[in-house]
Amino acid sequence: MDIIIVETYDELSAKAAEIVTSAVKQADRVVLGLPTGSTPEGMYARLVEMYREKMVDFRHVTTFNLDEYYGLSTDHPQSYHYYMRYNFFDHVNVPGEQINLPRCGEGEAAKACREYEQKIAGAGGIDLQVLGVGVNGHIGFNEPGEYLRGETHLVDLSADTIEANSRFFTRLEEVPRQALTMGVASIMRARKILLLAAGKSKAEAIKKTVSGLITTKTPASLLQLHRDCILVADKEAAALCSKA
Ligand code: GLP
């Protein structure tokens, strides 16, 4: 894993946007795997700026989001559908029919997850997967545990994640208990991975992510097995890494 440590969140966002735009410029058709969360907000803002300055064009880009809450309407301000429109899609020229997020009605999860994987494969696989990391080391919504699931699936969120994500909801009871997420195999199949981490709350997770040990208890540690994975972390997130 290549590790880039930057001083500030702005630098992290600029570096991430630079890596994304260079992938976007590399081919006539490009498939991006995209994350949500507070970490990539600055990256999206910078990408929107670069688009406005005509430094990048997204017409030939197809996107697949990593995850989405289960049972939350796509218009809910905390849904990842809403987040992506608000932070990115409403401001750039990715054609609507090339935008994909996991989504399903009640009782349709298995079918929707299968179809999501087929759609990713049909698009030629993901060229660049951008990821954030949870405080407990999760990627997407692949939670720490005895086992991890490979493919896109419906997951019960851990108490840690419900608690961490409650900051976006008015009450803890409103936080969805389940989500659809790409699995670790879906993520690892991406040709290139860009992992972003900012702030001291991520320091422990990042330490375990780069430690050399691989464990399902820290899903992000699996990324050490990927051939082309870059971690961009700010100083606080990298504070406990020996390489820092
Ligand atoms: C959520 C998302 C993850 C994201 C993580 C960290 O749980 N499912 O994909 O990486 O939160 O979010 P943040 O960047 O807000 O810390």
Coordinates of C-alpha atoms in Angstrom, one line a residue, residues 2-244:
D2 CA 1.4 3.4 -0.9
I3 CA 0.9 5.9 1.9
I4 CA 0.7 9.7 1.3
I5 CA 0.5 11.8 4.5
V6 CA -0.7 15.4 4.1
E7 CA -0.9 18.3 6.6
T8 CA -4.4 19.4 6.2
Y9 CA -7.9 18.3 5.1
D10 CA -7.8 20.7 2.2
E11 CA -4.6 19.0 0.9
L12 CA -6.2 15.6 1.3
S13 CA -9.2 16.7 -0.7
A14 CA -7.0 18.2 -3.4
K15 CA -4.8 15.1 -3.6
A16 CA -7.9 12.8 -3.8
A17 CA -9.5 15.0 -6.6
E18 CA -6.2 14.9 -8.5
I19 CA -6.0 11.1 -8.4
V20 CA -9.7 10.8 -9.4
T21 CA -9.3 13.3 -12.3
S22 CA -6.2 11.6 -13.5
A23 CA -8.1 8.3 -13.7
V24 CA -11.0 10.0 -15.4
K25 CA -8.6 11.4 -18.1
Q26 CA -7.0 8.0 -18.7
A27 CA -9.5 6.3 -20.9
D28 CA -12.6 6.9 -23.2
R29 CA -14.8 5.1 -20.6
V30 CA -14.0 5.1 -16.9
V31 CA -15.8 3.4 -14.1
L32 CA -15.6 5.0 -10.6
G33 CA -16.6 3.4 -7.3
L34 CA -17.7 6.2 -5.0
P35 CA -18.0 6.7 -1.2
T36 CA -20.1 8.9 1.0
G37 CA -19.4 10.2 4.5
S38 CA -17.8 13.4 5.7
T39 CA -14.3 12.5 4.6
P40 CA -14.9 12.7 0.8
E41 CA -17.0 15.9 0.9
G42 CA -13.9 18.1 0.3
M43 CA -12.9 15.8 -2.6
Y44 CA -16.3 16.2 -4.2
A45 CA -16.2 20.0 -3.7
R46 CA -12.8 20.1 -5.4
L47 CA -14.0 17.9 -8.3
V48 CA -17.0 20.2 -8.8
E49 CA -14.6 23.2 -8.9
M50 CA -12.3 21.5 -11.4
Y51 CA -15.3 20.7 -13.6
R52 CA -16.5 24.3 -13.5
E53 CA -12.9 25.4 -14.4
K54 CA -13.2 22.9 -17.4
M55 CA -10.2 20.9 -16.0
V56 CA -12.2 17.7 -16.2
D57 CA -15.2 16.2 -18.0
F58 CA -17.3 13.4 -16.6
R59 CA -19.4 12.6 -19.7
H60 CA -17.7 9.2 -20.2
V61 CA -17.8 8.2 -16.5
T62 CA -20.0 5.5 -15.0
T63 CA -20.3 5.5 -11.2
F64 CA -21.2 2.8 -8.7
N65 CA -21.7 3.9 -5.1
L66 CA -20.4 1.7 -2.3
D67 CA -23.4 1.5 -0.1
E68 CA -26.8 2.9 0.9
Y69 CA -29.0 2.6 4.0
Y70 CA -31.8 0.1 3.7
G71 CA -35.3 1.4 4.1
L72 CA -34.5 5.1 3.8
S73 CA -36.2 6.9 0.9
T74 CA -33.8 8.2 -1.8
D75 CA -35.1 11.7 -1.0
H76 CA -34.2 11.5 2.7
P77 CA -31.5 14.1 3.4
Q78 CA -29.4 11.4 5.1
S79 CA -29.7 8.9 2.2
Y80 CA -26.6 8.4 0.2
H81 CA -28.7 9.0 -3.0
Y82 CA -29.4 12.5 -1.6
Y83 CA -25.8 13.0 -0.5
M84 CA -24.4 12.2 -4.0
R85 CA -26.8 14.5 -5.8
Y86 CA -26.1 17.3 -3.3
N87 CA -22.4 17.0 -3.2
F88 CA -21.6 15.9 -6.7
F89 CA -24.1 14.7 -9.4
D90 CA -26.2 17.9 -9.4
H91 CA -23.1 19.9 -10.3
V92 CA -21.2 17.9 -12.9
N93 CA -22.0 16.1 -16.1
V94 CA -22.1 12.4 -15.3
P95 CA -25.1 11.3 -17.4
G96 CA -28.0 10.2 -15.2
E97 CA -28.2 6.7 -16.8
Q98 CA -24.5 6.1 -15.9
I99 CA -25.1 6.7 -12.1
N100 CA -25.7 3.7 -9.9
L101 CA -26.3 3.3 -6.2
P102 CA -27.5 0.2 -4.5
R103 CA -31.2 0.3 -3.9
C104 CA -34.1 -2.1 -3.2
G105 CA -37.6 -2.3 -2.0
E106 CA -38.6 -4.4 1.0
G107 CA -37.8 -8.1 0.6
E108 CA -35.9 -7.5 -2.7
A109 CA -32.4 -7.2 -1.3
A110 CA -30.9 -10.5 -2.6
K111 CA -32.1 -9.9 -6.1
A112 CA -31.0 -6.2 -6.1
C113 CA -27.5 -7.1 -4.8
R114 CA -27.1 -9.8 -7.5
E115 CA -28.1 -7.3 -10.1
Y116 CA -25.8 -4.6 -8.8
E117 CA -22.8 -7.0 -9.1
Q118 CA -23.9 -7.9 -12.6
K119 CA -24.2 -4.3 -13.6
I120 CA -20.6 -3.6 -12.3
A121 CA -19.3 -6.5 -14.2
G122 CA -21.3 -5.4 -17.3
A123 CA -19.7 -2.0 -17.1
G124 CA -16.2 -3.7 -17.3
G125 CA -15.5 -3.6 -13.5
I126 CA -14.4 -0.6 -11.4
D127 CA -11.3 1.3 -12.5
L128 CA -10.9 3.4 -9.4
Q129 CA -12.6 2.7 -6.1
V130 CA -12.5 5.6 -3.6
L131 CA -13.1 4.6 0.0
G132 CA -13.4 6.2 3.4
V133 CA -13.0 4.1 6.6
G134 CA -15.2 3.8 9.6
V135 CA -13.8 4.4 13.1
N136 CA -14.1 0.6 13.6
G137 CA -12.1 -0.1 10.4
H138 CA -15.1 -0.8 8.2
I139 CA -15.1 -0.2 4.5
G140 CA -18.4 0.5 2.8
F141 CA -20.6 -1.1 5.4
N142 CA -18.4 -4.2 5.8
E143 CA -18.4 -4.4 9.5
P144 CA -15.7 -6.0 11.7
G145 CA -16.5 -9.6 12.6
E146 CA -15.6 -13.2 12.4
Y147 CA -16.5 -13.3 8.7
L148 CA -16.8 -10.9 5.8
R149 CA -19.0 -11.2 2.8
G150 CA -17.5 -11.0 -0.6
E151 CA -20.3 -9.7 -2.8
T152 CA -22.9 -6.9 -2.5
H153 CA -25.2 -7.8 0.4
L154 CA -27.7 -6.5 3.0
V155 CA -25.9 -6.0 6.4
D156 CA -26.9 -5.3 10.0
L157 CA -25.0 -2.3 11.1
S158 CA -22.8 -2.6 14.2
A159 CA -23.6 -0.6 17.3
D160 CA -20.4 1.5 16.7
T161 CA -21.5 2.5 13.2
I162 CA -25.1 3.3 14.3
E163 CA -23.6 5.5 17.1
A164 CA -21.0 7.1 14.7
N165 CA -23.6 7.9 12.1
S166 CA -26.2 9.1 14.6
R167 CA -24.5 12.6 14.3
F168 CA -26.3 13.0 11.0
F169 CA -29.7 12.2 12.4
T170 CA -31.8 14.1 15.0
R171 CA -32.3 11.0 17.2
L172 CA -30.4 7.7 17.5
E173 CA -33.6 5.8 16.9
E174 CA -33.8 7.3 13.4
V175 CA -30.5 5.8 12.2
P176 CA -31.2 2.9 9.9
R177 CA -30.1 -0.5 11.3
Q178 CA -29.4 -2.1 8.0
A179 CA -27.7 -1.1 4.7
L180 CA -26.8 -2.5 1.3
T181 CA -23.1 -2.6 0.7
M182 CA -20.6 -3.8 -1.8
G183 CA -18.7 -6.7 -0.3
V184 CA -15.0 -6.9 0.2
A185 CA -14.5 -8.9 -3.0
S186 CA -16.5 -6.3 -4.9
I187 CA -14.1 -3.7 -3.5
M188 CA -10.9 -5.7 -4.0
R189 CA -11.8 -6.4 -7.7
A190 CA -11.3 -2.6 -8.4
R191 CA -8.2 -2.1 -10.5
K192 CA -7.1 0.8 -8.2
I193 CA -8.2 1.8 -4.7
L194 CA -7.9 5.2 -3.1
L195 CA -8.5 5.1 0.7
L196 CA -9.0 8.4 2.4
A197 CA -8.8 9.1 6.2
A198 CA -9.0 12.4 8.1
G199 CA -9.0 13.3 11.7
K200 CA -7.8 11.7 15.0
S201 CA -10.9 9.5 15.3
K202 CA -9.5 7.4 12.4
A203 CA -6.0 7.0 13.8
E204 CA -6.6 3.6 15.5
A205 CA -8.3 2.2 12.4
I206 CA -5.6 3.5 10.1
K207 CA -2.9 2.0 12.3
K208 CA -4.5 -1.4 12.0
T209 CA -5.1 -0.8 8.3
V210 CA -1.4 -0.5 7.5
S211 CA 0.1 -2.7 10.3
G212 CA 1.1 -5.6 8.1
L213 CA -1.5 -7.9 9.8
I214 CA -4.7 -8.7 8.0
T215 CA -7.9 -9.4 10.0
T216 CA -11.6 -9.5 9.4
K217 CA -11.8 -7.6 12.7
T218 CA -10.4 -4.6 10.7
P219 CA -11.9 -4.9 7.2
A220 CA -9.7 -2.1 5.9
S221 CA -6.6 -4.2 6.7
L222 CA -7.6 -6.4 3.7
L223 CA -6.6 -3.6 1.4
Q224 CA -3.0 -4.5 2.2
L225 CA -3.6 -7.4 -0.2
H226 CA -4.4 -5.1 -3.1
R227 CA -1.8 -4.5 -5.7
D228 CA -2.6 -0.9 -6.4
C229 CA -3.9 0.8 -3.3
I230 CA -3.1 4.3 -2.1
L231 CA -3.9 5.7 1.3
V232 CA -4.1 9.5 1.6
A233 CA -4.3 10.4 5.2
D234 CA -3.9 13.6 7.1
K235 CA -1.5 13.9 10.0
E236 CA -4.0 13.2 12.6
A237 CA -5.4 10.0 11.0
A238 CA -1.8 8.8 10.4
A239 CA -0.6 9.8 13.9
L240 CA -0.3 6.2 15.1
C241 CA 1.4 4.7 12.0
S242 CA 5.0 3.9 12.4
K243 CA 5.6 5.2 8.9
A244 CA 4.2 8.6 9.8

